[in-house]
CSV table of C-alpha atoms and ligand atoms in Angstrom, one decimal:
chain,number,residue,atom,x,y,z
A,1,MET,CA,0.0,0.1,0.0
A,2,ARG,CA,1.0,3.7,-0.3
A,3,ILE,CA,0.6,5.3,3.0
A,4,LEU,CA,0.8,8.9,4.2
A,5,VAL,CA,2.0,9.7,7.7
A,6,THR,CA,1.6,13.4,8.6
A,7,GLY,CA,3.8,14.5,11.5
A,8,GLY,CA,6.0,11.4,10.4
A,9,ALA,CA,9.4,12.9,11.5
A,10,GLY,CA,8.1,13.1,15.2
A,11,PHE,CA,8.3,10.8,18.0
A,12,ILE,CA,5.5,8.5,17.4
A,13,GLY,CA,5.3,9.0,13.6
A,14,SER,CA,8.8,8.0,13.1
A,15,HIS,CA,8.4,4.7,15.0
A,16,LEU,CA,5.1,4.2,13.0
A,17,ILE,CA,7.1,4.8,9.7
A,18,ASP,CA,9.9,2.2,10.8
A,19,ARG,CA,7.1,-0.4,11.1
A,20,LEU,CA,5.3,0.5,7.9
A,21,MET,CA,8.6,0.3,5.9
A,22,ASN,CA,9.8,-2.8,7.5
A,23,ASP,CA,6.3,-4.2,6.4
A,24,GLY,CA,7.2,-3.3,2.7
A,25,HIS,CA,4.8,-0.4,2.3
A,26,GLU,CA,5.4,2.8,0.2
A,27,VAL,CA,5.5,5.5,2.7
A,28,ILE,CA,5.0,9.3,2.3
A,29,CYS,CA,6.1,11.4,5.3
A,30,LEU,CA,4.6,14.9,5.5
A,31,ASP,CA,6.1,17.3,8.1
A,32,ASN,CA,7.0,20.7,8.7
A,33,PHE,CA,9.8,19.8,11.3
A,34,TYR,CA,8.3,22.0,14.1
A,35,THR,CA,9.0,19.3,16.6
A,36,GLY,CA,10.1,16.5,14.2
A,37,LYS,CA,13.6,15.8,13.2
A,38,LYS,CA,15.0,14.4,9.8
A,39,HIS,CA,17.4,12.5,11.8
A,40,ASN,CA,14.6,10.2,13.1
A,41,LEU,CA,14.1,8.9,9.6
A,42,LEU,CA,17.8,8.9,8.5
A,43,LYS,CA,17.8,5.3,7.7
A,44,TRP,CA,14.9,5.6,5.1
A,45,LEU,CA,16.0,8.7,3.3
A,46,ASP,CA,17.5,6.9,0.3
A,47,HIS,CA,15.1,4.0,0.4
A,48,HIS,CA,13.0,3.7,-2.9
A,49,ASN,CA,9.8,3.1,-0.9
A,50,PHE,CA,10.2,6.3,1.0
A,51,GLU,CA,9.5,10.0,0.3
A,52,MET,CA,9.8,12.9,2.7
A,53,ILE,CA,8.0,16.2,1.9
A,54,ARG,CA,8.4,19.3,3.9
A,55,HIS,CA,5.1,20.7,4.0
A,56,ASP,CA,2.6,22.4,6.6
A,57,ILE,CA,-0.6,20.6,6.7
A,58,THR,CA,-2.6,24.1,7.1
A,59,GLU,CA,-2.0,24.4,3.4
A,60,PRO,CA,-3.8,21.8,1.1
A,61,ILE,CA,-1.7,19.2,-0.8
A,62,ARG,CA,-2.6,16.7,-3.5
A,63,LEU,CA,-1.3,13.2,-3.1
A,64,GLU,CA,-2.5,9.7,-4.2
A,65,VAL,CA,-2.4,7.3,-1.2
A,66,ASP,CA,-4.5,4.4,0.2
A,67,GLN,CA,-4.2,5.2,3.8
A,68,VAL,CA,-3.5,8.2,5.9
A,69,TYR,CA,-2.2,8.2,9.6
A,70,HIS,CA,-2.8,11.7,10.6
A,71,LEU,CA,-0.5,12.5,13.3
A,72,ALA,CA,0.8,16.1,12.5
A,73,CYS,CA,0.3,18.3,15.7
A,74,PRO,CA,2.8,19.2,18.5
A,75,ALA,CA,2.0,17.0,21.5
A,76,SER,CA,4.1,18.5,24.2
A,77,PRO,CA,2.1,21.3,26.3
A,78,VAL,CA,5.3,23.5,26.0
A,79,HIS,CA,5.4,23.2,22.1
A,80,TYR,CA,1.5,23.5,21.7
A,81,GLN,CA,1.2,26.5,23.8
A,82,TYR,CA,4.2,28.2,22.3
A,83,ASN,CA,1.9,29.4,19.5
A,84,PRO,CA,-1.6,28.2,20.6
A,85,ILE,CA,-3.3,29.9,17.3
A,86,LYS,CA,-1.1,27.8,15.2
A,87,THR,CA,-2.1,24.7,17.3
A,88,VAL,CA,-5.7,25.4,16.6
A,89,LYS,CA,-5.0,25.9,12.9
A,90,THR,CA,-3.0,22.6,12.7
A,91,ASN,CA,-5.8,20.7,14.3
A,92,VAL,CA,-8.7,22.3,12.5
A,93,ILE,CA,-7.5,23.6,9.1
A,94,GLY,CA,-4.8,20.9,8.8
A,95,THR,CA,-7.3,18.1,9.7
A,96,LEU,CA,-9.7,19.5,7.3
A,97,ASN,CA,-7.1,19.5,4.6
A,98,MET,CA,-6.0,16.1,5.2
A,99,LEU,CA,-9.6,14.6,5.4
A,100,GLY,CA,-10.1,16.5,2.1
A,101,LEU,CA,-7.3,14.6,0.7
A,102,ALA,CA,-8.5,11.2,2.1
A,103,LYS,CA,-12.1,12.1,0.5
A,104,ARG,CA,-10.7,12.8,-2.9
A,105,VAL,CA,-8.5,9.8,-3.1
A,106,LYS,CA,-10.9,7.4,-1.1
A,107,ALA,CA,-8.1,6.6,1.4
A,108,ARG,CA,-8.8,5.3,4.9
A,109,PHE,CA,-7.9,7.9,7.4
A,110,LEU,CA,-6.8,7.6,11.1
A,111,LEU,CA,-6.8,10.3,13.4
A,112,ALA,CA,-4.4,10.5,16.3
A,113,SER,CA,-6.6,11.9,18.8
A,114,THR,CA,-5.8,12.1,22.5
A,115,SER,CA,-6.9,11.4,26.2
A,116,GLU,CA,-6.9,15.2,26.5
A,117,VAL,CA,-10.4,15.4,25.1
A,118,TYR,CA,-11.5,14.1,28.5
A,119,GLY,CA,-9.9,17.1,29.9
A,120,ASP,CA,-9.7,16.9,33.9
A,121,PRO,CA,-12.0,13.8,34.0
A,122,GLU,CA,-14.8,13.4,36.6
A,123,VAL,CA,-15.0,9.7,35.4
A,124,HIS,CA,-12.1,7.2,36.2
A,125,PRO,CA,-10.8,5.2,34.5
A,126,GLN,CA,-11.9,7.0,31.2
A,127,THR,CA,-14.1,5.2,28.7
A,128,GLU,CA,-14.8,6.3,25.2
A,129,GLU,CA,-18.4,7.1,26.2
A,130,TYR,CA,-17.3,9.8,28.7
A,131,ARG,CA,-17.6,13.2,27.1
A,132,GLY,CA,-15.1,15.1,28.9
A,133,CYS,CA,-14.6,18.0,31.2
A,134,VAL,CA,-12.5,20.4,29.1
A,135,ASN,CA,-11.9,24.1,29.8
A,136,PRO,CA,-12.7,25.8,26.6
A,137,ILE,CA,-10.9,29.1,27.3
A,138,GLY,CA,-7.7,27.7,29.2
A,139,ILE,CA,-4.0,27.5,28.2
A,140,ARG,CA,-4.6,23.7,27.1
A,141,SER,CA,-7.7,24.4,25.1
A,142,CYS,CA,-5.9,25.0,21.8
A,143,TYR,CA,-4.7,21.4,22.0
A,144,ASP,CA,-7.8,19.8,23.8
A,145,GLU,CA,-10.5,21.7,21.9
A,146,GLY,CA,-8.4,21.5,18.8
A,147,LYS,CA,-8.6,17.6,19.0
A,148,ARG,CA,-12.1,17.5,19.8
A,149,MET,CA,-12.9,19.5,16.7
A,150,ALA,CA,-10.5,17.3,14.7
A,151,GLU,CA,-12.7,14.3,15.8
A,152,THR,CA,-15.8,16.3,14.9
A,153,LEU,CA,-14.5,16.8,11.6
A,154,ALA,CA,-13.4,13.1,11.1
A,155,PHE,CA,-17.0,11.9,11.9
A,156,ASP,CA,-18.7,14.5,9.7
A,157,TYR,CA,-16.6,13.6,6.8
A,158,HIS,CA,-17.6,10.0,7.6
A,159,ARG,CA,-21.2,10.8,7.8
A,160,GLU,CA,-21.3,13.4,5.0
A,161,ASN,CA,-18.9,11.9,2.6
A,162,ASN,CA,-18.3,8.3,3.4
A,163,VAL,CA,-14.7,8.8,4.3
A,164,GLU,CA,-13.5,5.6,6.1
A,165,ILE,CA,-12.3,7.0,9.3
A,166,ARG,CA,-10.5,5.5,12.5
A,167,VAL,CA,-10.1,7.6,15.6
A,168,ALA,CA,-7.6,6.6,18.2
A,169,ARG,CA,-7.6,8.4,21.7
A,170,ILE,CA,-4.0,8.1,22.7
A,171,PHE,CA,-2.9,8.3,26.2
A,172,ASN,CA,0.6,9.4,27.4
A,173,THR,CA,3.3,7.6,25.4
A,174,TYR,CA,7.1,7.6,25.9
A,175,GLY,CA,10.1,6.1,24.5
A,176,PRO,CA,13.3,6.6,22.5
A,177,ARG,CA,13.4,9.8,20.2
A,178,MET,CA,11.5,11.9,22.4
A,179,LEU,CA,13.1,15.3,22.4
A,180,GLU,CA,15.5,15.8,25.5
A,181,ASN,CA,14.1,19.4,25.8
A,182,ASP,CA,10.5,18.3,24.9
A,183,GLY,CA,9.0,19.3,28.1
A,184,ARG,CA,6.9,16.3,28.7
A,185,VAL,CA,7.3,14.4,32.2
A,186,VAL,CA,9.2,11.3,31.3
A,187,SER,CA,11.7,12.9,28.8
A,188,ASN,CA,12.2,15.7,31.4
A,189,PHE,CA,12.8,13.2,34.4
A,190,VAL,CA,15.2,11.0,32.3
A,191,ALA,CA,17.2,13.9,30.8
A,192,GLN,CA,17.3,15.6,34.1
A,193,ALA,CA,18.5,12.6,36.2
A,194,LEU,CA,21.2,11.9,33.3
A,195,GLN,CA,22.4,15.4,33.5
A,196,GLY,CA,22.7,15.3,37.3
A,197,ILE,CA,20.1,18.2,37.7
A,198,PRO,CA,17.1,18.0,40.1
A,199,LEU,CA,13.8,16.3,38.8
A,200,THR,CA,11.2,19.0,38.4
A,201,VAL,CA,8.0,17.6,40.0
A,202,TYR,CA,4.9,20.1,39.3
A,203,GLY,CA,2.5,20.6,42.3
A,204,GLU,CA,2.8,17.8,45.0
A,205,GLY,CA,3.4,15.0,42.4
A,206,GLN,CA,0.1,13.6,43.3
A,207,GLN,CA,-1.5,13.9,39.9
A,208,THR,CA,-1.5,10.5,38.0
A,209,ARG,CA,-0.8,9.5,34.4
A,210,SER,CA,-0.7,6.1,32.7
A,211,PHE,CA,2.5,5.5,30.5
A,212,CYS,CA,2.5,3.5,27.4
A,213,TYR,CA,5.6,2.4,25.6
A,214,VAL,CA,5.8,3.5,22.0
A,215,SER,CA,6.2,0.2,20.3
A,216,ASP,CA,2.9,-1.0,22.0
A,217,LEU,CA,1.1,2.1,21.0
A,218,VAL,CA,2.3,1.9,17.3
A,219,ASP,CA,1.0,-1.7,17.3
A,220,GLY,CA,-2.4,-0.5,18.6
A,221,LEU,CA,-2.5,2.3,15.8
A,222,MET,CA,-1.9,-0.3,13.0
A,223,ARG,CA,-4.6,-2.7,14.4
A,224,LEU,CA,-7.0,0.1,14.5
A,225,MET,CA,-6.2,1.3,11.1
A,226,ASN,CA,-6.4,-2.3,9.6
A,227,GLY,CA,-9.5,-3.4,11.5
A,228,GLU,CA,-13.4,-2.9,11.2
A,229,HIS,CA,-13.9,-0.4,13.9
A,230,THR,CA,-14.2,3.3,13.5
A,231,GLY,CA,-13.8,4.2,17.1
A,232,PRO,CA,-12.9,6.2,19.0
A,233,ILE,CA,-10.8,3.6,20.7
A,234,ASN,CA,-8.6,4.5,23.8
A,235,LEU,CA,-5.0,3.2,23.2
A,236,GLY,CA,-2.9,3.4,26.3
A,237,ASN,CA,-1.3,1.4,29.2
A,238,PRO,CA,-3.7,1.3,32.1
A,239,ASP,CA,-0.9,1.1,34.7
A,240,GLU,CA,-1.5,4.3,36.5
A,241,TYR,CA,1.3,6.2,38.4
A,242,THR,CA,1.5,9.4,40.4
A,243,ILE,CA,4.1,11.8,39.1
A,244,LEU,CA,6.1,11.4,42.2
A,245,GLU,CA,6.2,7.7,41.7
A,246,LEU,CA,7.4,8.2,38.3
A,247,ALA,CA,10.2,10.4,39.5
A,248,GLN,CA,11.1,7.6,42.0
A,249,ALA,CA,11.1,5.1,39.2
A,250,VAL,CA,13.5,7.2,37.3
A,251,GLN,CA,15.7,7.8,40.3
A,252,ASN,CA,15.9,4.1,40.9
A,253,LEU,CA,17.1,3.4,37.4
A,254,ILE,CA,19.5,6.3,36.9
A,255,ASN,CA,20.6,7.7,40.1
A,256,PRO,CA,18.9,7.0,43.5
A,257,ASP,CA,20.6,10.3,44.8
A,258,ALA,CA,19.1,12.5,42.2
A,259,GLN,CA,17.2,15.4,43.9
A,260,ILE,CA,13.5,16.3,43.3
A,261,LYS,CA,12.7,19.8,43.2
A,262,PHE,CA,8.9,20.8,43.5
A,263,GLU,CA,7.5,23.5,41.1
A,264,PRO,CA,4.2,25.1,40.6
A,265,LEU,CA,1.4,23.0,39.0
A,266,PRO,CA,0.5,24.5,35.5
A,267,ALA,CA,-3.1,25.8,35.1
A,268,ASP,CA,-5.9,23.1,34.2
A,269,ASP,CA,-3.4,20.2,34.7
A,270,PRO,CA,-5.6,17.1,34.7
A,271,ARG,CA,-5.5,15.4,38.2
A,272,ARG,CA,-5.7,11.9,36.9
A,273,ARG,CA,-5.7,9.9,33.9
A,274,ARG,CA,-6.2,6.3,33.1
A,275,PRO,CA,-7.6,4.5,30.1
A,276,ASP,CA,-10.4,1.9,30.1
A,277,ILE,CA,-9.0,-0.4,27.3
A,278,THR,CA,-11.8,-2.8,27.1
A,279,LYS,CA,-12.7,-1.7,23.7
A,280,ALA,CA,-9.2,-2.0,22.4
A,281,LYS,CA,-8.9,-5.5,24.0
A,282,THR,CA,-12.1,-6.9,22.8
A,283,LEU,CA,-12.2,-5.2,19.2
A,284,LEU,CA,-8.5,-5.0,18.2
A,285,ASN,CA,-7.3,-8.0,20.4
A,286,TRP,CA,-4.7,-5.3,21.7
A,287,GLU,CA,-3.2,-4.6,25.0
A,288,PRO,CA,0.2,-3.2,26.0
A,289,THR,CA,3.0,-5.8,26.8
A,290,ILE,CA,5.9,-3.5,28.0
A,291,PRO,CA,5.9,-2.5,31.7
A,292,LEU,CA,7.1,0.9,32.8
A,293,GLN,CA,10.2,-0.3,34.1
A,294,ALA,CA,11.3,-2.0,30.9
A,295,GLY,CA,10.2,0.7,28.7
A,296,LEU,CA,12.1,3.2,30.9
A,297,LYS,CA,15.3,1.2,30.4
A,298,LEU,CA,15.0,1.3,26.7
A,299,MET,CA,14.4,5.0,26.6
A,300,ILE,CA,17.3,5.7,29.0
A,301,GLU,CA,19.7,3.9,26.7
A,302,ASP,CA,18.7,6.1,23.9
A,303,PHE,CA,18.8,9.3,26.0
A,304,ARG,CA,22.2,8.4,27.3
A,305,GLN,CA,23.6,8.4,24.0
A,306,ARG,CA,22.1,11.8,23.0
A,307,VAL,CA,22.9,13.7,26.3
A,308,LYS,CA,26.5,12.2,26.1
A,309,ASN,CA,26.9,13.5,22.5
A,310,ASN,CA,25.6,16.8,23.4
A,311,ASN,CA,28.2,17.2,26.1
B,401,NAD,P1,5.8,15.1,18.2
B,401,NAD,O1,5.6,16.5,18.5
B,401,NAD,O2,7.0,14.4,18.2
B,401,NAD,O3,5.2,14.9,16.5
B,401,NAD,C1,4.4,15.8,15.9
B,401,NAD,C2,4.9,15.9,14.6
B,401,NAD,O4,4.0,16.8,13.8
B,401,NAD,C3,6.3,16.7,14.5
B,401,NAD,O5,7.2,16.0,13.5
B,401,NAD,C4,5.9,18.2,13.9
B,401,NAD,O6,7.0,18.7,13.3
B,401,NAD,C5,4.7,18.0,13.0
B,401,NAD,N1,3.9,19.0,12.9
B,401,NAD,C6,3.3,19.7,13.8
B,401,NAD,N2,2.7,20.7,13.2
B,401,NAD,C7,2.6,20.6,11.9
B,401,NAD,C8,2.1,21.1,10.8
B,401,NAD,N3,1.1,22.2,10.9
B,401,NAD,N4,2.3,20.5,9.6
B,401,NAD,C9,3.2,19.4,9.4
B,401,NAD,N5,3.6,18.9,10.3
B,401,NAD,C10,3.4,19.4,11.6
B,401,NAD,O7,4.4,14.4,18.9
B,401,NAD,P2,4.0,12.8,19.1
B,401,NAD,O8,4.2,12.6,20.6
B,401,NAD,O9,4.8,12.1,18.0
B,401,NAD,O10,2.6,13.0,18.7
B,401,NAD,C11,2.1,12.5,17.5
B,401,NAD,C12,0.5,12.7,17.5
B,401,NAD,O11,0.0,11.8,18.5
B,401,NAD,C13,0.0,14.1,17.7
B,401,NAD,O12,-1.1,14.3,17.0
B,401,NAD,C14,-0.4,14.0,19.3
B,401,NAD,O13,-1.3,15.0,19.4
B,401,NAD,C15,-0.8,12.6,19.3
B,401,NAD,N6,-0.8,12.2,20.8
B,401,NAD,C16,0.4,12.0,21.4
B,401,NAD,C17,0.6,11.5,22.7
B,401,NAD,C18,1.9,11.2,23.3
B,401,NAD,O14,2.0,10.9,24.6
B,401,NAD,N7,2.9,11.3,22.7
B,401,NAD,C19,-0.7,11.5,23.5
B,401,NAD,C20,-1.9,11.7,22.7
B,401,NAD,C21,-1.9,12.1,21.4
B,402,UDP,N1,5.0,17.3,34.9
B,402,UDP,C1,6.0,17.4,36.1
B,402,UDP,N2,7.4,17.7,35.8
B,402,UDP,C2,7.7,18.0,34.4
B,402,UDP,C3,6.9,17.9,33.5
B,402,UDP,C4,5.6,17.5,33.7
B,402,UDP,O1,5.7,17.2,37.2
B,402,UDP,O2,9.0,18.3,34.3
B,402,UDP,C5,3.8,16.9,35.1
B,402,UDP,C6,2.6,17.7,34.6
B,402,UDP,O3,2.3,18.8,35.4
B,402,UDP,C7,1.6,16.7,34.3
B,402,UDP,C8,2.3,15.5,34.2
B,402,UDP,O4,3.6,15.7,34.7
B,402,UDP,O5,0.9,16.6,35.7
B,402,UDP,C9,2.2,15.0,32.6
B,402,UDP,O6,2.8,15.9,31.9
B,402,UDP,P1,3.1,16.0,30.4
B,402,UDP,O7,3.3,17.4,29.9
B,402,UDP,O8,4.0,14.9,30.1
B,402,UDP,O9,1.6,15.4,29.8
B,402,UDP,P2,0.3,15.9,30.0
B,402,UDP,O10,0.0,16.8,31.0
B,402,UDP,O11,-0.2,16.3,28.6
B,402,UDP,O12,-0.5,14.4,30.2
């Protein structure tokens, strides 16, 4: 198949492209390199099945493909809040453009949505039926509401234009190739511990997240794309940790003497998050296989190389 991956130079996108290329597909990567790096795809640049296009999805583009994995959008709060209006444009105009492309060439379209559509959830763990508790005017809304609108667009293109859609609600994912200065919690803690500087825990660290290793997540995305179910379907690891527990896990693996520094909790920071993955288990026969300790070890190896090379 010929497969388009928007945001393919980013963290999840580049791991997805590795899988698709290894499976023998033709892959087109579309990216504006805002948070993505060409380096993530170095091994494919000269491959005859691979094409890289520098393009901003807020502009239309005409391509002929069979499937679209639509991942283009900064995922870290630091990056999506840097230019919130651009984040809205990417999620709304960008998704509209990519759905238009899918409609024109009758491609199947998978949207990388997010657990952020649940906001600061009153229902725990979060099921797909829960409609969320999102602040429409806060500093996270460019991303949360942007993704909610992207879901709306996907379903309207499906109902009005028969576009075959798949909607994944991705929960916190981590692994090699996250940017060291990405601002997300796992990459921050690992980079800080390796550099010998204090781990920055926001608030009292009692808020929770559930962390999924990237290869598990990519497997879930591909099962959703190639299965029969539209979704939305939660994809994430249901093992839930407080942020303080995560800091302690990183300390134990890298440096038990690493210090922890408490910093103010950002506005609208969700207090807890854990996916109910019953649907993914029953409809996609998917569940995560890599526990946090094992995934952290793999990520630390990658970060060790990069932090060393930077010094
Ligand atoms: P990332 O920031 O590493 O990757 C995003 C990619 O999109 C980057 O390569 C970036 O350059 C590109 N991009 C951004 N705006 C663009 C635009 N206007 N035009 C073209 N390219 C653009 O993030 P990631 O963690 O790989 O996330 C990928 C997708 O998964 C995102 O849509 C994100 O919202 C979603 N997601 C990720 C997580 C997670 O924990 N990583 C959780 C939920 C949802
Ligand atoms: N966080 C933290 N220290 C950091 C970065 C993040 O304590 O250096 C917290 C953040 O406040 C949030 C959680 O970790 O409660 C997850 O943050 P991240 O930005 O990774 O993802 P999201 O909030 O989007 O789930």
